[in-house]
Amino acid sequence: MSGAMREQSPFRRVVADFCANKVAVAGLVTLVIIVALAVFASLIAPQNPYDLAQLDIMDGRQPPGATSMDGLVFWLGTDDQGRDMLSGILYGLRISLIVGAGSAAVAGIVGSSLGLAAAYAGGRIEAAIMRLVDLQLSFPAILVALMILAFIGKGVGNVMLALVIVEWASYARTARAAALSERAREYIEAAEGLALPRSRVVFGHLLPNCLPPLIVIGTIQVARAIALEATLSFLGLGVPITEPSLGLLIANGYQYMLSGKYWISFYPGIALLITIVSINLVGDQLRDVLNPRLQR
Amino acid sequence: MALWLLRRLVQAGFVMLAMSAIVFIGLHAIGNPIDILISPEADQAERARAIAALGLDKPLWEQYWLFLQGALHGDLGRSFVFNEPALRLIAGRMPATLELAVTAVLLSVCIGLPLGLYAGLHPNSFTGRLVMTGSIFGFSLPSFWVGLMLIMVFAVTLGWLPSSGRGETISIAGVGWSFLTVDGWRHLLLPALNLALFNISLVLRLTRAGVRETLPLDYIRFARAKGLTPGRVIYVHVLRNILIPVVTVIGLEFGSTIAFSVVTESVFAWPGMGKLIIDSINVLDRPVIVAYLMITVALFVTINLVVDLLYTLLDPRVRLGGRR
Amino acid sequence: MKKVFASFAIGATAMLGQLPSATAQDIAVAVGAPITALDPHYHTLTPNEQAHAHLFDRLVETDPKARLIPGLAASWKLVDPTTWEFTLQTATFHDGTPFTAEDVAYSIARIPTVKNSPGSFAIYTTAIAGVEVVNPHTIRLKTKTVYPLLPVDLGQVFIISHNSGPEPATEDFNSGKLAIGTGPYRLVSYKPGDRLELVRNDSYWGGKPAWAHISYRFIPNEAARSAALLSGDVALIDSVPTADIARLRSDPRVKLWETVSLRLIYLMLDLSRDSAPVEVTGPNGEKLDHNPLKDLRVRQALSLAINRPAIVERVMENAAIPSGQFLPPGSYSYATDVPPPPFDTTRAKALLAEAGFPNGLRISLHSSNDRYLNDAKIVQSIGQMWTRIGVQTKVEVEPWSSYVGHINKQDYAAFLVGWGSSTGESSNPLRSLIATFDASKGRGAVNRARYSNPEIDHLIDEALVTVDDGAREKILMQGVRLAMQDVALIPLHEQKNTWATRADLTYVPRADEETHIFDLRPAK
């Protein structure tokens, strides 16, 4: 676009560019609302869905709008344990965001750094890192989770660890691929010619130019991490079954799809869909805005 | 080049060694397969006999040593569950998985790439935005859920396609392939689509991102200014420049589609390798797990090797092997 | 959304309406569990045994209610206290060779020699000390001690041809080379993990089955299995998912067949230690100085706090009956005076207070989530119920593969397990679950709670040498009564086995969970 914009501070430029896309702004607003709902779930939710004493199986599988024996209205129905779906979704959102987005972020940072390091260093370091990637890719997620369960036991932290171990390799390979072709470009040669410190070359020059594919992978991997967490939890290898995440709610409700009790997996599914769509809208726009090569 | 290949081969050997050691130690920590497999009515003596029959009474290091000796002679052991050589079991399931994975990857490239190109070339058009938004559905809905919906719509409600299983096979050199029969294709279509959905979105989004960042580059402008036709600009210059990340991701996804398409294979009762590995993990069938992971290591090493070679073809600036 | 599902239902109805009629000779069916081998002596596993029952026969068979009926043996009798004589049917193997006593002797001899067996059938032949072929149609089996259960045990043993060679390999059964029995069907092909193709054995010695050709498919995924029935791809499915039962029952094109099974779902409490298990603490997490689970009043309270009818209705969707002992009513050795424990929270709280825990306890309750029908849901419901009487319960589930190792090592304070009494009488669960753990006697092998009661041990010893059925039943009933009064385990419910078929077929549901396609026939 105009040269004037580039005179502004980089942060303000990013903000201004981001706001240029109305859809992305809507996505950001939605995301902020979702995060707020998740953070304040315990204040908003009509029921504490993780407290067994508040649940009653006699309230199980009630359709949306039904009233419990204590007079509580289940606006979105209940699951098989008599858990209020609305409360379950709010609490579940929190776990899914922490576990899914958190592990995707950690995996992204670890994986991208290792990938960049491999591409930049070459030689033995590259070989070691990339074979580690091969090793990791060859391990099924469920086996990783089972081993973690056997060695260090259960817990939300351990689920995240399993997800990070499973996910980092895709980032590493993508980062290395992008960096390999960037490495040979003139500006890197120039930067090295100027004898800039290595870290500056990697993080100041190489990384920003490798970001676009990484952000694409990253936004998708958040969705993947949430889904994988759901699968692991459903198999009893993830979050506690009495404290279901969004993904686990969907997986639990899945078996009721044929019998027409759609609400058990449908509403958490919608909540997950909205979350992922808004993360992606924001991610797409961020990628365009942060991309040094998209001249505006 | 030959040296480079040789080095890769040696590295792959080390990866396999590391992997088998991890599996031996890990499975030992998880539990004893006899506890899972044995009849609940068996008494203590029978349990001890079964453990000894499978060699699980020996110390772990000795079991691993015996395994390594066998492996050197090409014997990866017999399945605890099926009492057949692990490699033969896996080989028997491989054709079903290969045809599913290849179909799914072809689908994702044939659908994802053109749509991504379109969305990248017309980022602000209605269709472009629609494609992008639509692609989000491809990866935000859990695949078991989508799989069941495909069955409900196309098999139960419309009755166009069979609900599950593999179709009629035709045997070539002792291996049955179902993609050679009409019935085979009818069975293949839904699971392949289910498996491809995620990859379509991934390819589509990566392509669009690549196109968007390549178009403003100097050499593309230059090519345009030179008066090259838009078609040639796109297919020769743009496409070539964006293929590296796309090829990387397709390579990765092809590998995991072959090795771990567990959800799709179980929802569609597809008798492939993905189901075998999950069943084997569920009963801690160590010989099958080790043999399977050896194969997946070989698979990923090969795929990543091919992908690395493709880099040099796609982008001559990429040099492999040496320190820059 | 509701409309979408309504249209699914209508669509399903329309599809089933177009199915070929049941007079066709070919049929496709789907079972939930794949087999691990076609070798009938390789692995004691119900999915294997039900598939083998199509190809092979046993000397003694069981009827749908698990009572013994003649199989390849037309009759049997005790000639002296340790010698059984079996008179054999006239039958031929699929390859045309006649069935004789040699085949029985060969099969019994082969069973302990099967290589790499992860679960040997030797547990059913171990009582046999000697085999004597009297003539081609008569065989005598000598037992080491007086052993009235021999015919019951032989009800698990398939007979293969003595022409199978010196050491028949499991692979040769899988390839079809040795999968030659006397059964109502012959093997056409076996695709592991996918299906068996079977054709009718037209020279079968028993009644003629209705179907000339069976496609016997394995569809482990529950939703996929139901969908296969609804789309008309298969005519019968077994282990109908409880979530789909109501939906299928309302569909006029589908018929459900169910019967109470011999499988009891129960909880066990850790009685193996006198000090408190780490998972059991006071109401505020404080350590206890003794194991409260050893106190009968605590065990009674935990049992009384469970609302069994609610679990049966809400969680099992009526695919179970509340239970107070090992077997369902009507079984041999069922103790009529031991009803399911009542649901009584007042008394439960009082008992806890009496035992010294007026403010309750904290406990962890474990379960697998892939082994028994709705196992993970049942423990969550019990978690609710226990929490209501003041026992704050932490519910934990994991796959059977890692769970079973823990319960075998007494790692858990409270855990859910199931037991199928394959013999249909109480000596079987008493011997394995309740008898004091004793490796030398082979007793209490899965007594994971390590419950021990010398009086019951003595009754079991007595029952196993009592030949008279009436006298033995009385002894067993007394054993059951004592175990249940002492809350050796907390019985929850007896599962129902459910099959769903096309509405134009009839099926005979079996208590032993086996699916027999030769019991599936066109409705008159």
Tab-separated table of N, CA, C and O in Angstrom, chain A residues 51-62 80-83 146 149 154 233-237 240-242 254-262 266, chain C residues 1-2 5 221-223 226-227 230 243-244 247 310-311 313-315 317 369 374 376-377 380-381 383-385 387-388 393 395-399 401-402:
chain	number	residue	atom	x	y	z
A	51	ASP	N	-18.527	-31.604	39.668
A	51	ASP	CA	-18.810	-32.039	41.027
A	51	ASP	C	-19.834	-33.171	40.974
A	51	ASP	O	-21.003	-32.958	40.661
A	52	LEU	N	-19.376	-34.383	41.262
A	52	LEU	CA	-20.254	-35.547	41.139
A	52	LEU	C	-21.511	-35.405	41.987
A	52	LEU	O	-22.567	-35.903	41.627
A	53	ALA	N	-21.397	-34.692	43.129
A	53	ALA	CA	-22.552	-34.571	44.023
A	53	ALA	C	-23.672	-33.759	43.384
A	53	ALA	O	-24.827	-33.862	43.779
A	54	GLN	N	-23.321	-32.935	42.372
A	54	GLN	CA	-24.357	-32.109	41.733
A	54	GLN	C	-25.025	-32.824	40.556
A	54	GLN	O	-25.950	-32.302	39.954
A	55	LEU	N	-24.508	-33.996	40.203
A	55	LEU	CA	-25.081	-34.710	39.062
A	55	LEU	C	-25.971	-35.844	39.559
A	55	LEU	O	-25.779	-36.365	40.640
A	56	ASP	N	-26.937	-36.205	38.732
A	56	ASP	CA	-27.793	-37.324	39.071
A	56	ASP	C	-28.138	-38.052	37.781
A	56	ASP	O	-28.690	-37.445	36.857
A	57	ILE	N	-27.828	-39.342	37.724
A	57	ILE	CA	-28.103	-40.044	36.464
A	57	ILE	C	-29.594	-40.068	36.141
A	57	ILE	O	-29.967	-40.296	35.012
A	58	MET	N	-30.455	-39.814	37.147
A	58	MET	CA	-31.873	-39.789	36.828
A	58	MET	C	-32.203	-38.593	35.934
A	58	MET	O	-33.256	-38.546	35.312
A	59	ASP	N	-31.286	-37.593	35.892
A	59	ASP	CA	-31.460	-36.463	34.965
A	59	ASP	C	-30.776	-36.726	33.630
A	59	ASP	O	-30.649	-35.827	32.802
A	60	GLY	N	-30.280	-37.928	33.411
A	60	GLY	CA	-29.481	-38.211	32.229
A	60	GLY	C	-30.252	-38.122	30.926
A	60	GLY	O	-31.438	-38.451	30.871
A	61	ARG	N	-29.573	-37.678	29.904
A	61	ARG	CA	-30.077	-37.632	28.527
A	61	ARG	C	-31.396	-36.876	28.398
A	61	ARG	O	-32.284	-37.278	27.668
A	62	GLN	N	-31.524	-35.771	29.147
A	62	GLN	CA	-32.726	-34.940	29.018
A	62	GLN	C	-32.568	-34.022	27.803
A	62	GLN	O	-31.497	-33.496	27.555
A	80	ASP	N	-25.249	-38.330	29.377
A	80	ASP	CA	-25.721	-39.577	29.969
A	80	ASP	C	-25.600	-39.605	31.486
A	80	ASP	O	-26.277	-40.374	32.158
A	81	GLN	N	-24.709	-38.767	32.056
A	81	GLN	CA	-24.551	-38.750	33.508
A	81	GLN	C	-25.448	-37.708	34.176
A	81	GLN	O	-25.372	-37.494	35.381
A	82	GLY	N	-26.275	-37.016	33.386
A	82	GLY	CA	-27.117	-35.974	33.947
A	82	GLY	C	-26.384	-34.660	34.098
A	82	GLY	O	-26.767	-33.800	34.891
A	83	ARG	N	-25.334	-34.486	33.329
A	83	ARG	CA	-24.541	-33.262	33.388
A	83	ARG	C	-25.185	-32.210	32.488
A	83	ARG	O	-25.532	-32.513	31.343
A	146	LEU	N	0.065	-43.990	26.159
A	146	LEU	CA	0.082	-45.153	27.056
A	146	LEU	C	1.397	-45.221	27.823
A	146	LEU	O	1.427	-45.527	29.011
A	149	LEU	N	1.487	-42.626	30.460
A	149	LEU	CA	0.646	-43.065	31.570
A	149	LEU	C	1.396	-44.080	32.432
A	149	LEU	O	1.355	-44.027	33.661
A	154	LYS	N	-1.127	-40.160	35.468
A	154	LYS	CA	-2.195	-39.374	34.851
A	154	LYS	C	-2.085	-37.900	35.180
A	154	LYS	O	-1.365	-37.512	36.081
A	233	SER	N	-8.607	-38.798	25.509
A	233	SER	CA	-9.482	-38.803	26.683
A	233	SER	C	-10.539	-39.879	26.554
A	233	SER	O	-10.863	-40.587	27.500
A	234	PHE	N	-11.068	-40.026	25.347
A	234	PHE	CA	-12.099	-41.030	25.109
A	234	PHE	C	-11.543	-42.430	25.368
A	234	PHE	O	-12.240	-43.309	25.851
A	235	LEU	N	-10.261	-42.609	25.065
A	235	LEU	CA	-9.630	-43.906	25.298
A	235	LEU	C	-9.189	-44.067	26.738
A	235	LEU	O	-8.610	-45.076	27.104
A	236	GLY	N	-9.443	-43.046	27.579
A	236	GLY	CA	-9.049	-43.151	28.978
A	236	GLY	C	-7.595	-42.789	29.194
A	236	GLY	O	-7.008	-43.133	30.207
A	237	LEU	N	-6.998	-42.097	28.221
A	237	LEU	CA	-5.585	-41.740	28.339
A	237	LEU	C	-5.401	-40.241	28.487
A	237	LEU	O	-4.305	-39.732	28.400
A	240	PRO	N	-9.391	-36.427	33.073
A	240	PRO	CA	-10.272	-37.306	33.856
A	240	PRO	C	-11.669	-37.365	33.246
A	240	PRO	O	-12.181	-36.349	32.773
A	241	ILE	N	-12.263	-38.528	33.286
A	241	ILE	CA	-13.547	-38.737	32.621
A	241	ILE	C	-14.656	-37.930	33.304
A	241	ILE	O	-15.654	-37.573	32.686
A	242	THR	N	-14.457	-37.609	34.588
A	242	THR	CA	-15.482	-36.831	35.287
A	242	THR	C	-15.297	-35.333	35.072
A	242	THR	O	-16.085	-34.545	35.556
A	254	TYR	N	-21.178	-39.087	20.817
A	254	TYR	CA	-21.151	-39.688	19.491
A	254	TYR	C	-22.033	-40.932	19.414
A	254	TYR	O	-22.776	-41.134	18.463
A	255	GLN	N	-21.989	-41.761	20.485
A	255	GLN	CA	-22.738	-43.012	20.429
A	255	GLN	C	-24.246	-42.796	20.460
A	255	GLN	O	-24.997	-43.717	20.192
A	256	TYR	N	-24.670	-41.565	20.804
A	256	TYR	CA	-26.110	-41.311	20.838
A	256	TYR	C	-26.619	-40.697	19.543
A	256	TYR	O	-27.781	-40.352	19.431
A	257	MET	N	-25.721	-40.520	18.555
A	257	MET	CA	-26.124	-39.881	17.303
A	257	MET	C	-27.208	-40.689	16.597
A	257	MET	O	-28.196	-40.149	16.122
A	258	LEU	N	-27.013	-42.014	16.520
A	258	LEU	CA	-27.983	-42.850	15.812
A	258	LEU	C	-29.337	-42.835	16.481
A	258	LEU	O	-30.362	-42.960	15.848
A	259	SER	N	-29.350	-42.688	17.812
A	259	SER	CA	-30.618	-42.797	18.513
A	259	SER	C	-31.340	-41.456	18.556
A	259	SER	O	-32.385	-41.349	19.186
A	260	GLY	N	-30.790	-40.425	17.901
A	260	GLY	CA	-31.497	-39.161	17.782
A	260	GLY	C	-31.277	-38.214	18.947
A	260	GLY	O	-31.841	-37.118	18.965
A	261	LYS	N	-30.450	-38.610	19.946
A	261	LYS	CA	-30.181	-37.679	21.054
A	261	LYS	C	-29.005	-36.804	20.636
A	261	LYS	O	-27.913	-36.861	21.189
A	262	TYR	N	-29.296	-35.960	19.638
A	262	TYR	CA	-28.233	-35.225	18.962
A	262	TYR	C	-27.522	-34.240	19.871
A	262	TYR	O	-26.346	-33.966	19.737
A	266	PHE	N	-23.952	-32.572	19.595
A	266	PHE	CA	-24.145	-31.480	18.635
A	266	PHE	C	-23.726	-30.127	19.206
A	266	PHE	O	-22.944	-29.404	18.607
C	1	MET	N	-32.231	-29.804	13.170
C	1	MET	CA	-31.434	-30.995	13.493
C	1	MET	C	-32.339	-32.209	13.711
C	1	MET	O	-32.074	-33.281	13.196
C	2	LYS	N	-33.408	-31.984	14.442
C	2	LYS	CA	-34.315	-33.113	14.692
C	2	LYS	C	-34.834	-33.675	13.381
C	2	LYS	O	-34.945	-34.860	13.202
C	5	PHE	N	-32.557	-35.993	11.603
C	5	PHE	CA	-32.545	-37.350	12.141
C	5	PHE	C	-33.812	-38.101	11.799
C	5	PHE	O	-33.784	-39.286	11.531
C	221	ASN	N	-16.612	-51.429	15.435
C	221	ASN	CA	-17.148	-50.119	15.771
C	221	ASN	C	-18.660	-50.194	15.930
C	221	ASN	O	-19.374	-50.622	15.033
C	222	GLU	N	-19.150	-49.761	17.112
C	222	GLU	CA	-20.558	-49.967	17.441
C	222	GLU	C	-21.501	-49.238	16.501
C	222	GLU	O	-22.475	-49.802	16.007
C	223	ALA	N	-21.204	-47.953	16.253
C	223	ALA	CA	-22.082	-47.173	15.383
C	223	ALA	C	-22.084	-47.755	13.979
C	223	ALA	O	-23.118	-47.831	13.314
C	226	SER	N	-24.367	-50.842	13.843
C	226	SER	CA	-25.788	-50.487	13.737
C	226	SER	C	-26.105	-49.953	12.356
C	226	SER	O	-27.140	-50.278	11.770
C	227	ALA	N	-25.203	-49.116	11.823
C	227	ALA	CA	-25.447	-48.540	10.500
C	227	ALA	C	-25.478	-49.623	9.433
C	227	ALA	O	-26.257	-49.548	8.485
C	230	LEU	N	-28.908	-51.023	9.565
C	230	LEU	CA	-29.909	-50.070	9.073
C	230	LEU	C	-29.802	-49.868	7.567
C	230	LEU	O	-30.796	-49.601	6.905
C	243	ALA	N	-26.964	-47.758	23.569
C	243	ALA	CA	-27.506	-46.454	23.177
C	243	ALA	C	-28.468	-46.570	21.999
C	243	ALA	O	-29.330	-45.725	21.808
C	244	ASP	N	-28.314	-47.631	21.207
C	244	ASP	CA	-29.152	-47.762	20.010
C	244	ASP	C	-30.372	-48.657	20.222
C	244	ASP	O	-31.210	-48.784	19.342
C	247	ARG	N	-33.809	-46.983	19.848
C	247	ARG	CA	-34.024	-46.564	18.474
C	247	ARG	C	-34.360	-47.756	17.577
C	247	ARG	O	-35.276	-47.707	16.755
C	310	ALA	N	-31.525	-47.912	39.076
C	310	ALA	CA	-31.259	-46.683	38.324
C	310	ALA	C	-30.150	-46.918	37.314
C	310	ALA	O	-30.225	-46.453	36.165
C	311	ILE	N	-29.110	-47.637	37.704
C	311	ILE	CA	-28.029	-47.923	36.754
C	311	ILE	C	-28.560	-48.758	35.599
C	311	ILE	O	-28.285	-48.488	34.434
C	313	GLU	N	-31.578	-48.913	34.472
C	313	GLU	CA	-32.501	-48.172	33.610
C	313	GLU	C	-31.795	-47.057	32.837
C	313	GLU	O	-31.952	-46.912	31.638
C	314	ARG	N	-30.985	-46.252	33.551
C	314	ARG	CA	-30.421	-45.070	32.915
C	314	ARG	C	-29.123	-45.346	32.159
C	314	ARG	O	-28.909	-44.788	31.098
C	315	VAL	N	-28.251	-46.130	32.735
C	315	VAL	CA	-26.955	-46.349	32.089
C	315	VAL	C	-27.014	-47.540	31.131
C	315	VAL	O	-26.554	-47.460	29.998
C	317	GLU	N	-29.714	-48.822	29.917
C	317	GLU	CA	-30.930	-48.734	29.102
C	317	GLU	C	-31.657	-50.086	29.078
C	317	GLU	O	-32.043	-50.596	28.026
C	369	ASN	N	-12.313	-48.912	30.333
C	369	ASN	CA	-13.342	-48.223	29.551
C	369	ASN	C	-13.551	-48.893	28.208
C	369	ASN	O	-14.190	-48.341	27.333
C	374	ASN	N	-20.549	-50.393	28.784
C	374	ASN	CA	-20.717	-49.130	29.518
C	374	ASN	C	-19.908	-49.068	30.815
C	374	ASN	O	-20.291	-48.367	31.749
C	376	ALA	N	-17.206	-47.545	31.832
C	376	ALA	CA	-16.786	-46.229	32.339
C	376	ALA	C	-17.976	-45.424	32.861
C	376	ALA	O	-17.862	-44.641	33.803
C	377	LYS	N	-19.149	-45.624	32.244
C	377	LYS	CA	-20.331	-44.873	32.694
C	377	LYS	C	-20.848	-45.401	34.026
C	377	LYS	O	-21.333	-44.634	34.858
C	380	GLN	N	-18.906	-43.945	36.873
C	380	GLN	CA	-19.246	-42.531	37.113
C	380	GLN	C	-20.540	-42.419	37.910
C	380	GLN	O	-20.661	-41.597	38.818
C	381	SER	N	-21.522	-43.264	37.544
C	381	SER	CA	-22.788	-43.221	38.274
C	381	SER	C	-22.583	-43.636	39.723
C	381	SER	O	-23.157	-43.037	40.639
C	383	GLY	N	-19.899	-43.303	41.352
C	383	GLY	CA	-19.213	-42.167	41.972
C	383	GLY	C	-20.213	-41.162	42.524
C	383	GLY	O	-20.086	-40.664	43.652
C	384	GLN	N	-21.255	-40.864	41.733
C	384	GLN	CA	-22.310	-39.951	42.208
C	384	GLN	C	-22.969	-40.501	43.479
C	384	GLN	O	-23.177	-39.787	44.458
C	385	MET	N	-23.293	-41.793	43.428
C	385	MET	CA	-24.072	-42.390	44.526
C	385	MET	C	-23.244	-42.467	45.804
C	385	MET	O	-23.754	-42.187	46.894
C	387	THR	N	-20.718	-40.547	46.554
C	387	THR	CA	-20.482	-39.187	47.038
C	387	THR	C	-21.676	-38.705	47.862
C	387	THR	O	-21.530	-38.001	48.854
C	388	ARG	N	-22.890	-39.152	47.478
C	388	ARG	CA	-24.095	-38.717	48.199
C	388	ARG	C	-24.161	-39.254	49.623
C	388	ARG	O	-24.792	-38.644	50.474
C	393	THR	N	-15.854	-39.684	45.999
C	393	THR	CA	-15.255	-40.671	45.103
C	393	THR	C	-14.563	-40.005	43.933
C	393	THR	O	-15.121	-39.128	43.272
C	395	VAL	N	-13.259	-40.836	40.343
C	395	VAL	CA	-13.457	-41.890	39.355
C	395	VAL	C	-12.325	-41.856	38.332
C	395	VAL	O	-12.026	-40.806	37.771
C	396	GLU	N	-11.681	-42.982	38.117
C	396	GLU	CA	-10.590	-43.021	37.137
C	396	GLU	C	-10.773	-44.213	36.204
C	396	GLU	O	-11.023	-45.321	36.652
C	397	VAL	N	-10.625	-43.953	34.896
C	397	VAL	CA	-10.728	-45.047	33.931
C	397	VAL	C	-9.502	-45.051	33.033
C	397	VAL	O	-8.841	-44.042	32.881
C	398	GLU	N	-9.226	-46.194	32.457
C	398	GLU	CA	-8.099	-46.344	31.539
C	398	GLU	C	-8.359	-47.575	30.685
C	398	GLU	O	-9.260	-48.358	30.990
C	399	PRO	N	-7.592	-47.768	29.611
C	399	PRO	CA	-7.810	-48.962	28.791
C	399	PRO	C	-7.488	-50.231	29.584
C	399	PRO	O	-6.652	-50.206	30.491
C	401	SER	N	-5.757	-52.644	28.833
C	401	SER	CA	-4.358	-53.082	28.717
C	401	SER	C	-3.506	-52.591	29.880
C	401	SER	O	-2.631	-53.307	30.337
C	402	SER	N	-3.747	-51.374	30.360
C	402	SER	CA	-2.935	-50.953	31.494
C	402	SER	C	-3.671	-51.200	32.815
C	402	SER	O	-3.054	-51.397	33.854
